[in-house]
Coordinates of C-alpha atoms in Angstrom, one line a residue:
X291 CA 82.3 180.6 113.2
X292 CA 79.1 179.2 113.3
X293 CA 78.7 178.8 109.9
X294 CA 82.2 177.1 109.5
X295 CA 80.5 174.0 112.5
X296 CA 77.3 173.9 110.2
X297 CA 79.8 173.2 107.0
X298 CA 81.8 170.9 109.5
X299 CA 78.7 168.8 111.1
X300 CA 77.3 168.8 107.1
X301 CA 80.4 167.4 105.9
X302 CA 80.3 164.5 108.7
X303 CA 76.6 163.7 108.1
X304 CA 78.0 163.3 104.5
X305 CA 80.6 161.2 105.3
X306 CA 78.5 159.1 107.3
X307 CA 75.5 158.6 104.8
X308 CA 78.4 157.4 102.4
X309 CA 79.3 154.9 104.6
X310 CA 76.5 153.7 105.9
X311 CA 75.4 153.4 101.9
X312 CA 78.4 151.0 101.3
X313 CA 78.1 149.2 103.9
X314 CA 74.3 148.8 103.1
X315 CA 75.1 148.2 99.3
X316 CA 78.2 145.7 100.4
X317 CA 76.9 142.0 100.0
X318 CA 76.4 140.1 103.2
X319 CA 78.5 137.1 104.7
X320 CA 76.2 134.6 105.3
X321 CA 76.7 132.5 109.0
X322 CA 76.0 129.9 110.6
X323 CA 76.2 128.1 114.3
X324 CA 78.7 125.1 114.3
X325 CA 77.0 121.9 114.9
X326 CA 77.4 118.6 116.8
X327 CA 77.4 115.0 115.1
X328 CA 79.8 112.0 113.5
X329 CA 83.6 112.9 112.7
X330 CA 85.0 108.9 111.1
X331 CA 88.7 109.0 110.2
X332 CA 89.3 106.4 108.2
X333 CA 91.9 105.1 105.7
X334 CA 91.4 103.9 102.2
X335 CA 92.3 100.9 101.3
X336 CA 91.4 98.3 97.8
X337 CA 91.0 94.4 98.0
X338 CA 89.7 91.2 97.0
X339 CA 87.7 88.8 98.6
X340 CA 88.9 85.3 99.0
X341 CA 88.4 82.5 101.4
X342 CA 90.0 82.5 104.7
X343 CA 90.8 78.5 103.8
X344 CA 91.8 77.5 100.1
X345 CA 94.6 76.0 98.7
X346 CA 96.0 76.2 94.8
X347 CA 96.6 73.1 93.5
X348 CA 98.2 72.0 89.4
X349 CA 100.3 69.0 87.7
X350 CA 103.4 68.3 88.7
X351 CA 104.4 66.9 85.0
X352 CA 103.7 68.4 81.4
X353 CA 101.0 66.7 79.7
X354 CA 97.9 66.5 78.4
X355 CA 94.5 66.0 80.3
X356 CA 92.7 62.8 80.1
X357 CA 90.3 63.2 82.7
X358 CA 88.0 65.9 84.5
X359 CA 86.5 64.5 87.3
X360 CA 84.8 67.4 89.0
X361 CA 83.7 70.6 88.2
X362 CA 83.4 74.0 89.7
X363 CA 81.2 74.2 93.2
X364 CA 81.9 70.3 93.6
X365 CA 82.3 69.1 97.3
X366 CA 85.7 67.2 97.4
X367 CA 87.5 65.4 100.4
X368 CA 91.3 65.9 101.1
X369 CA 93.2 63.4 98.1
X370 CA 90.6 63.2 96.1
X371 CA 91.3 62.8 92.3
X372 CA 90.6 66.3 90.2
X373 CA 92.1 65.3 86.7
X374 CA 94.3 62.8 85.2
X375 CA 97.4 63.1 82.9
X376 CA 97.9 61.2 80.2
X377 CA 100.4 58.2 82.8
X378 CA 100.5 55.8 79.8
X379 CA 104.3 55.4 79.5
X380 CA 104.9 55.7 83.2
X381 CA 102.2 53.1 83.8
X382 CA 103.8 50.9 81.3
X383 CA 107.1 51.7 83.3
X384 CA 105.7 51.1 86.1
X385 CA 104.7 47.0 85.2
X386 CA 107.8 46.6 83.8
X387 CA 109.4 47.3 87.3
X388 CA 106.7 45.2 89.0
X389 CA 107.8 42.4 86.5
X390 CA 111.5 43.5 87.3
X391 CA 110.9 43.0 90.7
X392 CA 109.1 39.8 90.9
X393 CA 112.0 38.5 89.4
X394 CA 114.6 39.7 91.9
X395 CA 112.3 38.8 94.9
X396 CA 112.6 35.2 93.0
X397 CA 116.4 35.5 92.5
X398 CA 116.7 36.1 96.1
X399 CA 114.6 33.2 97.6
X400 CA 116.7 30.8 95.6
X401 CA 119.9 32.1 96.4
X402 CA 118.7 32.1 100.1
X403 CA 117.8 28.3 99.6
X404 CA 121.2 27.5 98.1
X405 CA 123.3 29.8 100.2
X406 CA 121.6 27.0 103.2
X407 CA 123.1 24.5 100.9
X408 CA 126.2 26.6 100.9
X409 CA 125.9 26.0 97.1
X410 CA 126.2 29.5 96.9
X411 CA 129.0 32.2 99.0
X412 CA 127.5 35.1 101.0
X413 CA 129.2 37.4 98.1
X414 CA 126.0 36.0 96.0
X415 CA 123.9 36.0 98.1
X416 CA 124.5 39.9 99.3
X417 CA 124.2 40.6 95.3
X418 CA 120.6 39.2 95.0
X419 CA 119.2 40.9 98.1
X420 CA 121.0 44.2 96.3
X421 CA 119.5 43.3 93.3
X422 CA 116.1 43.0 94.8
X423 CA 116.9 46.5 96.8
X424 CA 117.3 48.5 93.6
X425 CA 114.4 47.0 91.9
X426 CA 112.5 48.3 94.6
X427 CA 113.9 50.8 94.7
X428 CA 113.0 51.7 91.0
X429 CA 109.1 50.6 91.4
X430 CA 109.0 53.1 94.3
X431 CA 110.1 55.9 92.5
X432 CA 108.1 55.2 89.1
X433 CA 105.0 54.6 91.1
X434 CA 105.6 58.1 92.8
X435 CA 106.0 59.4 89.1
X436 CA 102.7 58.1 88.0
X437 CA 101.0 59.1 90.9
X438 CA 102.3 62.3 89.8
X439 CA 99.7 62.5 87.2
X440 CA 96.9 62.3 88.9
X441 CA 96.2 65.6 90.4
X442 CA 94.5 65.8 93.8
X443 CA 92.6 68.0 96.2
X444 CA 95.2 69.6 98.2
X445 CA 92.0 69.9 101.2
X446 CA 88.8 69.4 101.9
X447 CA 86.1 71.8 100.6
X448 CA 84.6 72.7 97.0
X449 CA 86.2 73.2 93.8
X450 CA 86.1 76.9 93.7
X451 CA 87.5 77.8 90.6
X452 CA 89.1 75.3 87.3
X453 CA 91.2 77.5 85.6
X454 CA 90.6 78.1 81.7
X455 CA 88.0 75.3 82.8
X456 CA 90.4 73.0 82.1
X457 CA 88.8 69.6 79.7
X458 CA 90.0 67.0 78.3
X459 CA 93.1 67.3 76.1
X460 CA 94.4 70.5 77.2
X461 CA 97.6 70.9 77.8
X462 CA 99.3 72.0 81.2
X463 CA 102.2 72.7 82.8
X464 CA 104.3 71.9 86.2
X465 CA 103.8 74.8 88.6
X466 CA 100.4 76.0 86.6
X467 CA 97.5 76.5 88.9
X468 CA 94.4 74.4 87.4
X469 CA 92.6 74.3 90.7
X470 CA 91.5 76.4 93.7
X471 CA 89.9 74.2 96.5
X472 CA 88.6 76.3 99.3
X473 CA 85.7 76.3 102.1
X474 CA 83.0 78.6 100.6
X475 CA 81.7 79.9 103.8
X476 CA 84.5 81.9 105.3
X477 CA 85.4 84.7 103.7
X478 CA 88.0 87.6 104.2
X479 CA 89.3 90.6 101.9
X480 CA 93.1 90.6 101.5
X481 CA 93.8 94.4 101.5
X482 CA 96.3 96.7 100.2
X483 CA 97.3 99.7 102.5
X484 CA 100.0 102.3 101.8
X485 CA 102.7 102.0 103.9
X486 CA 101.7 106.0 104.9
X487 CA 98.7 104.7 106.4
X488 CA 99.8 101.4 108.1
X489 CA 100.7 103.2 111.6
X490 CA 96.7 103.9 112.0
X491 CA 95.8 100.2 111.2
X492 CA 95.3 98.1 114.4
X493 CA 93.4 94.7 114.8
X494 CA 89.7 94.8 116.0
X495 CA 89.0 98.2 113.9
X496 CA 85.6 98.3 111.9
X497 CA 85.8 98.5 108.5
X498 CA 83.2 99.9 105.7
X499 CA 83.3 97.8 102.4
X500 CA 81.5 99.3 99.0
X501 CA 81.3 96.6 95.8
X502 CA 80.4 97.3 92.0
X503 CA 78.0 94.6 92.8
X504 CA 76.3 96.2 95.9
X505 CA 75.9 99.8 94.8
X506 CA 74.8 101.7 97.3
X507 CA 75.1 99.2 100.1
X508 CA 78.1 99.9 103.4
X509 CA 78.9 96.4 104.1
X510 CA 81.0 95.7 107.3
X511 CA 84.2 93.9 108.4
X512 CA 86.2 93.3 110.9
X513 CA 90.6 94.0 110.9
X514 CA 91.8 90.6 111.5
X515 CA 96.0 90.7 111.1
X516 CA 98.1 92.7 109.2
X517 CA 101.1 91.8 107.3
X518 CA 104.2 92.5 109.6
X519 CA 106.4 93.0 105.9
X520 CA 105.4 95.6 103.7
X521 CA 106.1 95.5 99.6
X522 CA 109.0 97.8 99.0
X523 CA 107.8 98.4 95.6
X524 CA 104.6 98.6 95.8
X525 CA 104.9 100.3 99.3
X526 CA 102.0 98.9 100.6
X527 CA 101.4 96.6 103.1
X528 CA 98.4 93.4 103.0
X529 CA 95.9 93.8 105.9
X530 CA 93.2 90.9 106.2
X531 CA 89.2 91.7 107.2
X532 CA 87.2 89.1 108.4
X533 CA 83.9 89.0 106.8
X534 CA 80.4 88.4 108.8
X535 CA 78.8 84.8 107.9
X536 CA 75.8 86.5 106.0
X537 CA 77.8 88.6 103.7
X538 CA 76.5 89.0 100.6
X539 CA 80.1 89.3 99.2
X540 CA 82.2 86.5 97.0
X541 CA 85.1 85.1 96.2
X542 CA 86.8 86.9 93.7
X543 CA 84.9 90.2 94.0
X544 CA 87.3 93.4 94.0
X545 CA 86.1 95.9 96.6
X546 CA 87.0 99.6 98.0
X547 CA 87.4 100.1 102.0
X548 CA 87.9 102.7 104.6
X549 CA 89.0 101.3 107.6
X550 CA 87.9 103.3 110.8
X551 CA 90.9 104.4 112.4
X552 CA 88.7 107.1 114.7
X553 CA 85.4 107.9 115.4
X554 CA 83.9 110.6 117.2
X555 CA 79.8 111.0 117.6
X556 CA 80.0 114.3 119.2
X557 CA 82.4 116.7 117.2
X558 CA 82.2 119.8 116.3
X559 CA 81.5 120.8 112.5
X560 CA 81.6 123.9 110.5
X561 CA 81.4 123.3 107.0
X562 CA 84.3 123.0 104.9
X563 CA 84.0 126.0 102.9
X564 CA 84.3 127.9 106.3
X565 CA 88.2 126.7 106.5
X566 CA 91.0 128.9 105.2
X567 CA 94.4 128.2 106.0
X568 CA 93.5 126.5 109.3
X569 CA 91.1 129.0 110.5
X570 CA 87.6 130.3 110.2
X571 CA 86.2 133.9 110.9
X572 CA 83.2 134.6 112.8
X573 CA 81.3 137.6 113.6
X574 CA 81.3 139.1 117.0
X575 CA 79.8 142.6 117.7
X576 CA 79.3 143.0 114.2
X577 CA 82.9 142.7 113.0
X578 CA 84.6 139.9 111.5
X579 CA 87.4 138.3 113.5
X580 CA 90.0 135.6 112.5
X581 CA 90.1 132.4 114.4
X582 CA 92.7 129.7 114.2
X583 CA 91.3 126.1 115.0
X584 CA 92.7 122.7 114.9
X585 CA 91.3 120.8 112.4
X586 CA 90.1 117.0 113.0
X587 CA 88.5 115.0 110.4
X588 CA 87.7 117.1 106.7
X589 CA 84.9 115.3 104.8
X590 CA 83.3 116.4 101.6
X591 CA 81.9 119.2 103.2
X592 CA 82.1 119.2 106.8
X593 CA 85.0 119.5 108.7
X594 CA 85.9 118.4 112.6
X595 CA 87.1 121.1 114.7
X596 CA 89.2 120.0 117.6
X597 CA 89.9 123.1 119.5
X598 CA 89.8 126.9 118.9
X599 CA 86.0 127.4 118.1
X600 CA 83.2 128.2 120.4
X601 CA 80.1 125.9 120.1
X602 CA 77.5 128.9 119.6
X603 CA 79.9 130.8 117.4
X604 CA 79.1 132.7 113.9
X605 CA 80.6 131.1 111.5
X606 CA 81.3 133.0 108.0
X607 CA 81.0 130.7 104.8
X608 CA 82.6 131.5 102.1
X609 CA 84.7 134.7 103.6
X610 CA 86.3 136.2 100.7
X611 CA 89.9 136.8 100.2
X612 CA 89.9 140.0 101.2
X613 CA 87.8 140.1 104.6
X614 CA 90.8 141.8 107.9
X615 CA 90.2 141.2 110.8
X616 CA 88.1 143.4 112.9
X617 CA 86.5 144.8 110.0
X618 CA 82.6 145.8 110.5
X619 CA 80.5 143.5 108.2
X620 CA 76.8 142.5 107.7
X621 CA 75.8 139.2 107.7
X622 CA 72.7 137.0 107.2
X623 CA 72.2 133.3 108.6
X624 CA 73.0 130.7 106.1
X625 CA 71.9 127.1 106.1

């Protein structure tokens, strides 16, 4: 009997040097304590920087240019001449009328005078002032024509842009865009958010702005209206950012954006390689346990924890696939 206990208490002591040997040979989990700091939500958005005042402006005829009168980062006042189509036919029209109408506003005097007389009846007389009406009539509208080709600063401001820096003896069309006239030192982005996103978007909300030309650099803006129709095919919808005077931005410049939507300077963050399927494990008393959380804001690698996770918890990184819960593991604090 009591050599069958010694076999029994030998086989134990066996059993438990084995484990103790695999659990000493198993690799440990490394943990670490969640910590406080910045969550941003924010939502991604692409744009281009244009002037919160400018105006397009092009010929109203086909023709071809005779004159250039500015050139680009020219100041100009509202009406001011930009270029000139070639108006010689309608300028030749145009003294032909004036000619035209002399002579009816002649025609009319006399038949006035002789009408007095009653040389004339009121039947001639009503045809002369008709006469004269018409020929006005047709001066009005031929000087309206030729004015036609004179292309004017649609406001005041600076030539931004000539487009295909337009010279003498091009040739352009009605409805073609040769000029954009705009005030320089007010600037906005004209956004593009997906119509997922648009719900988050409100006016007021701080915006981070990175440019090709500004590597490096987080420049700010400000949401300033939002488009109340979206584009069905493009399904996005325009948002407009005011820019800050000293922007180092410029017209034209295509840029990248996350708008803040929420910010919170004291969450709590594990790192993301902690998350798996919306919960981390920790260690508590040596064993690993499974916790679900509620997750916040996922960065590159943090994540916000809204609720479910202690602040002086052990969090596991990296658990592998096959941790269970409650299982006894060794672990070693990781970075």
């Amino acid at each position: 009997m009591r050599k069958r206990s010694v076999q029994v208490a030998i086989a134990f002591a066996v059993l438990a040097i084995v484990g103790l040997v695999v659990f000493l040979r198993a690799p440990a989990l490394h943990t670490v304590k969640p910590l406080r700091g910045p969550a941003v939500e924010a939502v991604y958005a692409t744009g281009t920087v244009e002037p919160v005042h400018y105006a397009q402006t092009g010929s109203k005829l086909a023709g071809r240019v005779t004159e250039v009168q500015v050139k680009e980062g020219d100041p100009v006042a509202k009406g001011d001449v930009l270029a000139v189509t070639d108006e010689t036919e309608d300028a030749s029209n145009v003294r032909q009328l004036q000619a035209k109408l002399v002579l009816a506003q002649a025609d009319v005097e006399r038949a006035r005078k002789l009408r007095r007389m009653r040389d004339i009846s009121i039947a001639a007389l009503d045809q002369a002032e008709s006469n004269l009406s018409a020929a006005q009539g047709l001066l009005d509208a031929a000087k309206a024509r030729l004015d036609d080709h004179f292309i004017r600063a649609p406001m005041a401001g600076v030539v931004l842009r000539s487009e295909q820096q337009l010279k003498v003896g091009d040739m352009v069309q009605p409805q073609q865009t040769l000029f954009i006239v705009g005030d320089p030192s007010a600037l906005q982005i004209d956004a593009e958010v997906d119509e997922e996103d648009i719900t988050k978007i409100k006016i007021g909300q701080e915006t981070l702005i990175r440019a090709d030309a500004f590597a490096g650099q987080a420049l700010k803006g400000i949401v300033s209206d939002i488009t109340p129709y979206g584009d069905p095919i493009a399904r996005t919808y325009r948002v407009h950012i005011d820019l800050p005077a000293d922007t180092p931005l410029r017209s034209g410049m295509t840029s990248e954006i996350n708008i803040v939507v929420r910010r919170n300077d004291n969450a709590l963050l594990v790192p993301v390689s902690a998350l798996v399927d919306g919960a981390v494990w920790t260690v508590a008393d040596g064993r690993a346990r499974r916790q679900k959380v509620v997750v916040g804001v996922v960065g590159n690698d943090k994540a916000e924890i809204l609720s479910g996770l202690a602040d002086d918890a052990a969090v596991i990184i990296d658990p592998s696939t096959g941790l269970k819960d409650g299982v006894r593991i060794r672990t070693s604090s990781g970075s």
